[in-house]
CSV table of C-alpha atoms and ligand atoms in Angstrom, one decimal:
chain,number,residue,atom,x,y,z
K,5,MET,CA,266.7,119.4,128.7
K,6,LEU,CA,267.3,122.4,131.0
K,7,THR,CA,270.2,123.7,129.0
K,8,GLN,CA,268.6,122.9,125.6
K,9,ALA,CA,266.6,125.5,123.8
K,10,PRO,CA,263.2,124.3,122.4
K,11,ARG,CA,263.4,122.7,119.0
K,12,GLY,CA,263.4,125.1,116.1
K,13,THR,CA,264.6,128.1,118.1
K,14,ARG,CA,268.0,129.8,117.8
K,15,ASP,CA,269.9,132.1,120.1
K,16,VAL,CA,271.7,135.1,118.8
K,17,LEU,CA,274.9,135.1,120.8
K,18,PRO,CA,276.9,138.2,121.8
K,19,THR,CA,279.5,137.1,119.3
K,20,GLU,CA,277.1,137.2,116.3
K,21,SER,CA,274.6,139.9,117.2
K,22,TYR,CA,276.6,142.5,115.2
K,23,LYS,CA,275.3,140.7,112.1
K,24,TRP,CA,271.7,141.3,113.1
K,25,GLN,CA,272.4,144.9,114.1
K,26,PHE,CA,274.1,145.5,110.7
K,27,LEU,CA,271.1,144.1,108.9
K,28,GLU,CA,268.7,146.0,111.0
K,29,ALA,CA,270.5,149.3,110.4
K,30,LYS,CA,270.3,148.6,106.6
K,31,MET,CA,266.6,147.8,106.9
K,32,ARG,CA,265.8,150.9,108.9
K,33,LYS,CA,267.6,153.0,106.4
K,34,ALA,CA,265.9,151.5,103.4
K,35,ALA,CA,262.5,152.0,105.1
K,36,ALA,CA,263.2,155.6,106.1
K,37,GLU,CA,264.3,156.4,102.6
K,38,ALA,CA,260.8,155.6,101.5
K,39,GLY,CA,258.9,157.2,104.4
K,40,TYR,CA,258.1,154.1,106.4
K,41,ARG,CA,258.2,154.4,110.2
K,42,GLU,CA,258.5,151.6,112.7
K,43,ILE,CA,255.6,149.9,114.4
K,44,ARG,CA,255.9,147.5,117.3
K,45,THR,CA,253.0,145.2,118.1
K,46,PRO,CA,252.7,142.6,120.8
K,47,VAL,CA,254.1,139.1,120.4
K,48,PHE,CA,250.7,137.6,121.0
K,49,GLU,CA,247.2,138.5,119.8
K,50,HIS,CA,243.7,137.1,120.1
K,51,THR,CA,243.6,133.9,118.1
K,52,GLU,CA,240.5,135.2,116.3
K,53,LEU,CA,242.6,137.9,114.6
K,54,PHE,CA,244.6,135.3,112.7
K,55,LEU,CA,241.7,133.1,111.9
K,56,ARG,CA,240.1,136.1,110.2
K,57,GLY,CA,243.2,137.9,109.1
K,58,VAL,CA,245.4,135.1,107.8
K,59,GLY,CA,242.5,132.8,106.7
K,60,ASP,CA,241.5,129.5,108.0
K,61,THR,CA,242.3,127.5,104.9
K,62,THR,CA,246.0,128.4,105.1
K,63,ASP,CA,248.8,126.2,106.3
K,64,ILE,CA,249.6,128.8,109.0
K,65,VAL,CA,246.2,128.6,110.6
K,66,GLN,CA,245.5,124.9,110.0
K,67,LYS,CA,248.9,123.6,111.2
K,68,GLU,CA,251.4,126.0,112.4
K,69,MET,CA,250.0,128.3,115.1
K,70,TYR,CA,251.1,128.4,118.7
K,71,THR,CA,247.7,128.8,120.3
K,72,PHE,CA,246.9,128.4,123.9
K,73,LYS,CA,244.4,129.5,126.5
K,74,ASP,CA,245.6,132.1,129.0
K,75,LYS,CA,244.6,132.0,132.6
K,76,GLY,CA,241.5,134.1,131.8
K,77,ASP,CA,240.5,131.3,129.4
K,78,ARG,CA,241.0,133.5,126.3
K,79,SER,CA,242.5,132.0,123.2
K,80,ILE,CA,245.8,133.6,122.5
K,81,THR,CA,248.2,133.0,119.6
K,82,LEU,CA,251.8,133.9,119.2
K,83,LYS,CA,252.2,136.0,116.1
K,84,PRO,CA,252.6,133.7,113.1
K,85,GLU,CA,253.1,136.6,110.7
K,86,GLY,CA,253.3,140.4,111.0
K,87,THR,CA,250.6,141.8,108.9
K,88,ALA,CA,247.5,141.0,110.9
K,89,GLY,CA,248.9,142.6,114.1
K,90,ALA,CA,249.9,145.7,112.2
K,91,ALA,CA,246.5,145.9,110.6
K,92,ARG,CA,244.8,145.5,114.0
K,93,ALA,CA,247.0,148.3,115.5
K,94,PHE,CA,246.3,150.5,112.5
K,95,LEU,CA,242.5,150.1,113.1
K,96,GLU,CA,242.5,150.2,116.8
K,97,SER,CA,244.4,153.6,116.8
K,98,ASN,CA,242.3,155.0,113.9
K,99,LEU,CA,245.3,155.6,111.8
K,100,TYR,CA,243.1,155.5,108.8
K,101,ALA,CA,241.8,158.9,109.8
K,102,ASP,CA,245.2,160.4,109.2
K,103,PRO,CA,246.3,161.3,105.6
K,104,LEU,CA,247.0,158.1,103.7
K,105,PRO,CA,248.9,156.0,103.0
K,106,SER,CA,250.0,154.9,106.4
K,107,LYS,CA,253.4,153.4,105.9
K,108,MET,CA,255.0,151.3,108.6
K,109,TYR,CA,257.6,148.6,109.1
K,110,TYR,CA,258.5,146.2,111.8
K,111,LEU,CA,262.0,145.1,112.4
K,112,ALA,CA,263.2,141.7,113.6
K,113,ALA,CA,259.7,140.9,114.9
K,114,PRO,CA,259.6,137.4,116.3
K,115,VAL,CA,257.3,135.1,114.3
K,116,PHE,CA,256.2,131.7,115.6
K,117,ARG,CA,255.2,128.7,113.4
K,118,TYR,CA,255.0,125.1,114.4
K,119,GLU,CA,256.9,123.7,111.4
K,120,ALA,CA,259.4,120.8,111.0
K,121,PRO,CA,262.7,122.5,111.7
K,122,GLN,CA,265.3,122.3,108.9
K,123,ALA,CA,267.7,124.6,107.1
K,124,GLY,CA,266.0,128.0,106.8
K,125,ARG,CA,262.9,126.8,108.7
K,126,LEU,CA,262.6,127.6,112.4
K,127,ARG,CA,259.8,127.6,114.9
K,128,GLU,CA,260.7,131.0,116.0
K,129,HIS,CA,262.1,133.3,113.3
K,130,HIS,CA,262.2,137.0,112.8
K,131,GLN,CA,260.8,139.2,110.1
K,132,PHE,CA,261.5,142.6,108.7
K,133,GLY,CA,258.1,143.5,107.3
K,134,MET,CA,256.7,146.6,105.5
K,135,GLU,CA,253.0,147.6,105.2
K,136,CYS,CA,251.5,150.4,103.2
K,137,PHE,CA,247.9,151.0,104.2
K,138,GLY,CA,245.5,153.0,102.1
K,139,ALA,CA,247.4,152.9,98.8
K,140,LYS,CA,245.6,151.3,95.9
K,141,GLU,CA,248.0,152.3,93.1
K,142,ALA,CA,250.5,149.8,91.6
K,143,THR,CA,253.3,152.3,92.2
K,144,ALA,CA,253.0,151.4,95.9
K,145,ASP,CA,253.5,147.7,95.0
K,146,ALA,CA,256.5,148.6,92.9
K,147,GLU,CA,258.0,150.7,95.6
K,148,LEU,CA,258.0,147.8,98.0
K,149,ILE,CA,259.3,145.3,95.6
K,150,ILE,CA,262.1,147.6,94.5
K,151,LEU,CA,262.9,148.4,98.1
K,152,ALA,CA,263.2,144.7,99.0
K,153,TYR,CA,265.2,144.0,95.9
K,154,ARG,CA,267.6,146.9,96.4
K,155,LEU,CA,268.1,146.0,100.1
K,156,LEU,CA,268.9,142.4,99.4
K,157,SER,CA,271.1,142.9,96.4
K,158,GLY,CA,272.8,145.8,98.2
K,159,LEU,CA,273.6,143.4,101.0
K,160,GLY,CA,275.3,141.1,98.6
K,161,VAL,CA,272.7,138.4,97.9
K,162,SER,CA,273.2,137.3,94.4
K,163,ASN,CA,271.0,135.1,92.3
K,164,LEU,CA,268.0,137.0,93.3
K,165,SER,CA,264.9,136.5,91.2
K,166,VAL,CA,261.9,138.7,91.6
K,167,ASN,CA,258.8,136.7,90.9
K,168,ILE,CA,255.5,138.5,90.5
K,169,ASN,CA,252.0,137.5,89.7
K,170,SER,CA,248.5,138.9,89.8
K,171,ILE,CA,245.7,137.0,91.4
K,172,GLY,CA,243.0,139.4,90.4
K,173,CYS,CA,240.2,140.6,92.6
K,174,PRO,CA,236.9,139.3,94.0
K,175,GLU,CA,235.2,140.3,90.8
K,176,CYS,CA,237.4,138.4,88.3
K,177,ARG,CA,238.9,135.6,90.5
K,178,PRO,CA,235.7,133.6,91.0
K,179,LYS,CA,235.6,132.9,87.3
K,180,TYR,CA,239.1,131.6,87.4
K,181,ASN,CA,238.5,129.6,90.6
K,182,ASN,CA,235.7,127.9,88.8
K,183,ALA,CA,237.9,127.0,85.9
K,184,LEU,CA,240.6,125.8,88.2
K,185,ARG,CA,238.2,123.8,90.3
K,186,GLN,CA,236.9,122.2,87.1
K,187,TYR,CA,240.4,121.3,86.0
K,188,LEU,CA,241.5,120.0,89.5
K,189,SER,CA,238.3,118.0,89.8
K,190,GLU,CA,239.7,115.8,87.0
K,191,HIS,CA,242.9,115.2,88.9
K,192,LEU,CA,241.8,114.9,92.5
K,193,ASP,CA,243.4,111.5,93.0
K,194,GLU,CA,246.8,113.0,92.0
K,195,LEU,CA,246.7,115.8,94.6
K,196,CYS,CA,248.1,115.8,98.1
K,197,ASP,CA,245.5,115.6,101.0
K,198,ASP,CA,245.9,119.3,101.8
K,199,CYS,CA,245.1,120.3,98.2
K,200,LYS,CA,242.3,117.9,98.1
K,201,ASN,CA,240.8,119.2,101.3
K,202,ARG,CA,241.0,122.9,100.3
K,203,TYR,CA,240.2,122.5,96.7
K,204,GLU,CA,236.5,123.5,97.2
K,205,ARG,CA,237.2,126.6,99.3
K,206,ASN,CA,240.6,127.6,98.2
K,207,PRO,CA,241.7,125.9,95.0
K,208,LEU,CA,244.4,128.5,94.3
K,209,ARG,CA,246.6,127.0,97.0
K,210,ALA,CA,247.3,124.0,94.7
K,211,LEU,CA,249.2,126.3,92.4
K,212,ASP,CA,252.0,126.9,94.9
K,213,CYS,CA,251.8,123.6,96.8
K,214,LYS,CA,255.4,122.3,97.4
K,215,GLN,CA,254.4,118.6,96.7
K,216,LYS,CA,255.9,117.3,93.5
K,217,LYS,CA,252.7,115.5,92.5
K,218,CYS,CA,250.6,118.7,92.9
K,219,GLN,CA,253.1,120.7,90.9
K,220,ALA,CA,252.8,118.1,88.1
K,221,VAL,CA,249.1,118.5,88.1
K,222,VAL,CA,249.0,122.3,88.1
K,223,ALA,CA,251.7,122.5,85.4
K,224,ASP,CA,248.8,122.4,82.8
K,225,ALA,CA,246.2,124.2,84.8
K,226,PRO,CA,244.4,127.3,83.4
K,227,VAL,CA,246.4,130.5,84.1
K,228,LEU,CA,244.9,133.2,86.3
K,229,LEU,CA,246.4,136.1,84.2
K,230,ASP,CA,244.1,135.0,81.3
K,231,TYR,CA,241.1,135.7,83.6
K,232,LEU,CA,242.0,139.2,84.9
K,233,ASP,CA,239.5,141.9,84.4
K,234,GLU,CA,240.5,145.2,82.7
K,235,ARG,CA,241.3,147.1,85.9
K,236,CYS,CA,243.4,144.3,87.4
K,237,LYS,CA,245.2,143.9,84.1
K,238,LYS,CA,246.0,147.6,84.0
K,239,HIS,CA,247.2,147.5,87.6
K,240,PHE,CA,249.5,144.6,86.8
K,241,GLU,CA,250.8,146.3,83.7
K,242,GLU,CA,251.6,149.5,85.6
K,243,LEU,CA,253.5,147.5,88.2
K,244,GLN,CA,255.6,145.8,85.4
K,245,ALA,CA,256.2,149.1,83.7
K,246,CYS,CA,257.7,150.5,87.0
K,247,LEU,CA,259.9,147.4,87.5
K,248,ARG,CA,261.0,147.5,83.9
K,249,GLU,CA,261.9,151.2,83.9
K,250,MET,CA,263.9,150.6,87.1
K,251,HIS,CA,265.7,147.7,85.5
K,252,ILE,CA,264.5,145.2,88.1
K,253,PRO,CA,265.0,141.7,86.7
K,254,TYR,CA,261.6,140.3,87.4
K,255,GLN,CA,259.7,137.4,86.0
K,256,VAL,CA,256.0,136.7,85.9
K,257,ASN,CA,255.5,133.4,87.7
K,258,THR,CA,251.9,132.3,87.4
K,259,LYS,CA,252.3,129.7,90.1
K,260,ILE,CA,252.8,132.2,92.9
K,261,VAL,CA,249.5,132.8,94.7
K,262,ARG,CA,250.1,133.1,98.4
K,263,GLY,CA,246.5,131.8,98.5
K,264,LEU,CA,245.0,133.8,101.4
K,265,ASP,CA,241.5,135.0,100.7
K,266,TYR,CA,242.3,138.6,101.3
K,267,TYR,CA,245.2,138.8,98.9
K,268,THR,CA,244.3,140.6,95.7
K,269,ARG,CA,246.1,141.6,92.5
K,270,THR,CA,249.9,141.7,93.1
K,271,VAL,CA,251.7,138.8,94.9
K,272,PHE,CA,255.4,138.5,94.8
K,273,GLU,CA,258.4,136.6,96.1
K,274,LEU,CA,262.1,137.2,96.1
K,275,ILE,CA,263.7,133.9,95.6
K,276,THR,CA,267.3,132.8,95.6
K,277,ARG,CA,268.8,129.5,94.4
K,278,THR,CA,270.9,127.7,96.9
K,279,LYS,CA,272.6,124.3,97.0
K,280,GLU,CA,269.6,122.9,98.7
K,281,GLY,CA,267.2,124.4,96.1
K,282,ASN,CA,265.1,127.5,95.9
K,283,LEU,CA,264.7,129.6,99.0
K,284,THR,CA,262.2,132.4,99.4
K,285,VAL,CA,263.6,135.3,101.3
K,286,CYS,CA,260.8,137.7,101.0
K,287,GLY,CA,257.1,137.3,100.2
K,288,GLY,CA,254.4,139.8,99.9
K,289,GLY,CA,251.5,141.2,98.1
K,290,ARG,CA,248.4,143.3,98.0
K,291,TYR,CA,245.7,142.6,100.6
K,292,ASP,CA,242.9,145.0,99.6
K,293,HIS,CA,240.4,143.2,101.8
K,294,LEU,CA,242.2,142.4,105.0
K,295,VAL,CA,241.4,145.6,106.8
K,296,GLU,CA,237.7,145.2,106.0
K,297,GLU,CA,237.9,141.5,106.9
K,298,ILE,CA,239.0,142.3,110.5
K,299,GLY,CA,236.3,144.9,111.0
K,300,GLY,CA,237.7,148.1,109.5
K,301,PRO,CA,236.8,150.2,106.5
K,302,ASP,CA,237.3,149.1,102.9
K,303,LEU,CA,240.9,150.0,102.5
K,304,PRO,CA,243.5,148.7,100.1
K,305,ALA,CA,247.0,147.8,101.3
K,306,VAL,CA,250.2,146.1,100.3
K,307,GLY,CA,253.2,144.7,102.1
K,308,PHE,CA,255.8,142.1,102.5
K,309,GLY,CA,257.7,140.0,105.1
K,310,MET,CA,261.3,139.1,104.9
K,311,GLY,CA,262.9,136.4,107.0
K,312,ILE,CA,266.0,137.7,108.8
K,313,GLU,CA,267.5,134.3,109.5
K,314,ARG,CA,267.2,133.5,105.8
K,315,VAL,CA,268.9,136.7,104.8
K,316,LEU,CA,271.7,135.9,107.2
K,317,MET,CA,271.9,132.3,105.9
K,318,LEU,CA,272.2,133.5,102.3
K,319,LEU,CA,274.9,136.1,103.2
K,320,GLU,CA,276.8,133.3,105.0
K,321,ASN,CA,276.5,130.9,102.0
K,322,GLU,CA,277.8,133.6,99.7
K,323,GLY,CA,280.7,134.5,102.0
K,324,VAL,CA,279.6,138.1,102.4
K,325,GLU,CA,281.6,139.6,105.3
K,326,ILE,CA,279.6,141.6,107.7
K,327,PRO,CA,281.7,144.5,109.2
K,328,GLN,CA,282.1,144.2,112.9
K,329,GLU,CA,283.0,147.2,115.1
K,330,ARG,CA,285.9,146.6,117.4
K,331,LEU,CA,285.0,145.7,121.0
K,332,TYR,CA,287.5,148.1,122.6
K,333,ASP,CA,289.5,151.1,121.7
K,334,CYS,CA,291.7,150.8,124.8
K,335,PHE,CA,292.2,148.1,127.3
K,336,VAL,CA,293.4,149.2,130.7
K,337,THR,CA,295.9,147.0,132.4
K,338,TYR,CA,297.3,147.3,135.9
K,339,MET,CA,299.9,145.9,138.2
K,340,GLY,CA,299.3,144.5,141.6
K,341,GLU,CA,297.2,146.8,143.8
K,342,ASN,CA,296.3,149.4,141.2
K,343,ARG,CA,292.9,147.9,140.4
K,344,VAL,CA,290.9,150.8,141.6
K,345,ALA,CA,293.1,153.3,139.8
K,346,ALA,CA,292.5,151.2,136.6
K,347,PHE,CA,288.8,151.2,137.3
K,348,LEU,CA,288.8,155.0,137.6
K,349,LEU,CA,290.7,155.4,134.4
K,350,THR,CA,288.5,153.0,132.6
K,351,GLU,CA,285.4,155.0,133.6
K,352,LYS,CA,287.0,158.3,132.6
K,353,LEU,CA,287.7,156.9,129.2
K,354,ARG,CA,284.2,155.7,128.9
K,355,GLU,CA,282.9,159.1,129.9
K,356,GLN,CA,284.7,160.5,126.9
K,357,GLY,CA,283.1,158.0,124.6
K,358,ILE,CA,286.0,155.7,124.4
K,359,ARG,CA,285.4,152.0,124.3
K,360,ALA,CA,287.4,150.9,127.3
K,361,ASP,CA,287.5,147.9,129.6
K,362,MET,CA,289.8,146.3,132.3
K,363,ASP,CA,290.3,143.0,134.0
K,364,HIS,CA,287.8,142.0,136.6
K,365,VAL,CA,289.0,138.4,137.1
K,366,GLY,CA,292.4,138.8,138.8
K,367,ARG,CA,294.7,138.1,135.8
K,368,SER,CA,298.4,138.9,136.1
K,369,LEU,CA,299.7,141.9,134.1
K,370,LYS,CA,301.1,139.5,131.6
K,371,ALA,CA,297.8,137.7,131.2
K,372,GLN,CA,296.0,141.0,130.9
K,373,PHE,CA,298.2,141.9,128.0
K,374,LYS,CA,297.6,138.6,126.4
K,375,TYR,CA,293.8,139.1,126.8
K,376,ALA,CA,293.9,142.6,125.6
K,377,GLY,CA,295.7,141.4,122.4
K,378,LYS,CA,293.0,138.8,121.9
K,379,THR,CA,290.2,141.3,122.1
K,380,GLY,CA,291.8,143.2,119.2
K,381,ALA,CA,292.0,146.5,121.2
K,382,PRO,CA,294.4,148.8,119.3
K,383,LEU,CA,295.6,150.5,122.5
K,384,THR,CA,296.4,149.4,126.0
K,385,ALA,CA,296.8,151.7,129.0
K,386,ILE,CA,299.3,150.5,131.6
K,387,LEU,CA,299.1,151.4,135.3
K,388,GLY,CA,302.3,150.2,136.8
K,389,ASP,CA,303.4,151.3,140.3
K,390,GLU,CA,305.6,154.0,138.9
K,391,GLU,CA,302.9,155.5,136.7
K,392,VAL,CA,300.4,155.5,139.6
K,393,ALA,CA,302.9,157.1,142.0
K,394,ASN,CA,303.5,159.9,139.4
K,395,GLY,CA,299.9,160.4,138.5
K,396,GLN,CA,300.6,159.2,135.0
K,397,VAL,CA,299.5,156.4,132.6
K,398,LYS,CA,301.5,154.7,129.9
K,399,LEU,CA,299.7,154.1,126.6
K,400,ARG,CA,300.8,151.5,124.2
K,401,ASP,CA,300.0,151.1,120.5
K,402,MET,CA,299.5,147.4,120.2
K,403,GLU,CA,300.5,147.3,116.6
K,404,THR,CA,303.6,149.6,116.4
K,405,ARG,CA,304.5,148.9,120.1
K,406,GLU,CA,305.1,152.6,120.4
K,407,GLU,CA,304.6,153.9,124.0
K,408,LYS,CA,303.8,157.2,125.4
K,409,THR,CA,303.5,158.3,129.1
K,410,VAL,CA,301.0,161.1,129.8
K,411,PRO,CA,299.5,162.7,132.9
K,412,SER,CA,296.4,160.6,133.8
K,413,GLU,CA,294.1,163.6,133.4
K,414,GLN,CA,295.2,163.9,129.8
K,415,ALA,CA,294.7,160.1,129.1
K,416,ALA,CA,291.4,160.4,127.2
K,417,GLU,CA,292.7,163.1,124.9
K,418,ALA,CA,295.9,161.2,124.3
K,419,VAL,CA,294.0,158.0,123.6
K,420,LYS,CA,291.8,159.8,121.1
K,421,ALA,CA,294.9,161.3,119.4
K,422,MET,CA,296.5,157.9,119.1
K,423,LEU,CA,293.4,156.3,117.8
K,424,GLU,CA,293.2,158.9,115.0
K,425,GLN,CA,296.8,158.3,113.9
J,276,ATP,P1,257.7,129.2,102.9
J,276,ATP,O1,257.0,129.0,101.6
J,276,ATP,O2,259.2,129.1,102.9
J,276,ATP,O3,257.0,128.3,104.0
J,276,ATP,P2,256.0,131.3,103.6
J,276,ATP,O4,255.2,131.6,102.4
J,276,ATP,O5,255.4,130.5,104.7
J,276,ATP,O6,257.4,130.7,103.3
J,276,ATP,P3,255.8,134.0,104.5
J,276,ATP,O7,254.6,133.7,105.3
J,276,ATP,O8,255.6,134.7,103.2
J,276,ATP,O9,256.5,132.6,104.2
J,276,ATP,O10,256.9,134.7,105.4
J,276,ATP,C1,257.7,135.7,104.9
J,276,ATP,C2,259.2,135.3,105.0
J,276,ATP,O11,259.5,134.8,106.3
J,276,ATP,C3,259.6,134.1,104.1
J,276,ATP,O12,259.9,134.6,102.8
J,276,ATP,C4,260.8,133.6,104.8
J,276,ATP,O13,261.9,134.4,104.5
J,276,ATP,C5,260.5,133.8,106.3
J,276,ATP,N1,260.0,132.5,106.9
J,276,ATP,C6,258.8,132.0,106.8
J,276,ATP,N2,258.7,130.9,107.5
J,276,ATP,C7,259.9,130.7,108.1
J,276,ATP,C8,260.4,129.8,109.0
J,276,ATP,N3,259.7,128.8,109.5
J,276,ATP,N4,261.7,129.9,109.4
J,276,ATP,C9,262.5,130.9,109.0
J,276,ATP,N5,262.0,131.9,108.1
J,276,ATP,C10,260.7,131.8,107.7
J,277,MG,MG1,255.4,128.5,105.3
C-alpha cells in the first residue's frame, strides 16, 4: 500500500521524463508561433466554478470530480479540465480590458477525473490546452484546429482524423433540442440510464454517448446542422473553407457535440484509430457563453485540451523514437585517493557547461569505467596517481579509445575540442 501509487495515477520516471520534455518543447513552440502565452492556474478551485463552468449535466460533474471539504469547510475540487480555471483567471485579472483576443495555453497541467482506469484513461492525467478569449470569428477556431493537427502529425501521429461539427447557438439550438427530444422520447427504453436522465435538460449528450445502444438510437436522429441559423451556418462554412484551403483532412461528424451548455457553434475532436478502437487525443470547441456563465462579460472564446499521456501512448504504439539527449559528455574516473581531485575537475567541467559526473559510491577504477560506458558518455577523464602528481588529466574517447593527456587547467577546453571532433 505504502509503495503503491493510487489507482489511475502514473509516475513519470527520470528515465522517461525526456519524452515529456520533448513534447512540451514542441507544444510551447507551436503555441508561441501563433501568439499564445503560458498561463498556470492552481490545481484546485472552488467547486462552484466547475458546477457552473463545466455544467452539472456532464459526466465530469456528475461522476468524475475529486471534490472535498477543506479545513475551512469550503468545497474544493481538483481541476477536472483546464478551461474553467483559465477563464476564472482571465476574469479575476481583468484580462478582458486588454486588447483582445487574449491567447493562452497551459502545458502538462494535471487534470483529475474519477474514472475507471484503463488504457488511455487515468485518474490523474495531464493536458496541453489552448484558449483564445474574445475571438468570435471562425478563423480563430481554424487556427486552433490546424495548430493541434500540425502539432500531432508533426510528432508522427498517423491516422489522424479531424472531426468537426457545429452545435449552433442559443438561438437556433433550442429548435433542434425540441426535435431531438421528440425523437428520443420515442426511444427512451432503448437509451442508457444517463441519457434517459439527462434527456430533458441536455438531450444532445445522447449523440455522443459511448454506449452501443444509444449509438443505435441516435443513428437516425435529426441532424443539428439542418437546424443552424444563417449566422451559425456561415461561421461553420468559413471554418471549413479555412481547413480546406490549408489541406487539413477533416470530416464533418454530426455526432460530436461535447454537450456542455456553454459550447456553441464549433466543436471538434482529433481522433486516431488504434488496435483497441478509436482514441480521442484532442477535443475542443467554441464556448461563447462560458465567460458570462461564470460572472464575466458576454465574451466569445474557443479552445481545446489535448491529453499528453494519450499523445505519448500513440507515439509509442507507432514506434516513433523520441530523441534523448545524452546524460553525460564526460565521466570523470579516479584512482584510489584522488576522489577530491576528481570532484574538483567535475565541478570545473560543469562550470564550463559540460555535462560531467563522477563516482560517489566507492567503485574501483575498473568499475567506474564500466559504469561510464553504460551511461553512454562519449568521453572519460582519468585521474591516476601519475596524472594528479603532474597536475594533468588523461582524456579518453570511449569510441576510438584515443587518449590524450593535458594539463588539468586545460581540461575543459580539451573536452570541448574532443566533443566537437
Ligand atoms: P473521453 O471521451 O475519452 O472521455 P473527454 O471528452 O472526457 O474524453 P476532454 O474533456 O475533451 O475528454 O479532455 C481533453 C483530452 O484529455 C482528451 O481528448 C484526452 O486526450 C484527454 N483525457 C481526457 N480524459 C482522460 C483520462 N481520464 N485519462 C487520460 N487522458 C484523458
Ligand atoms: Mg471523459
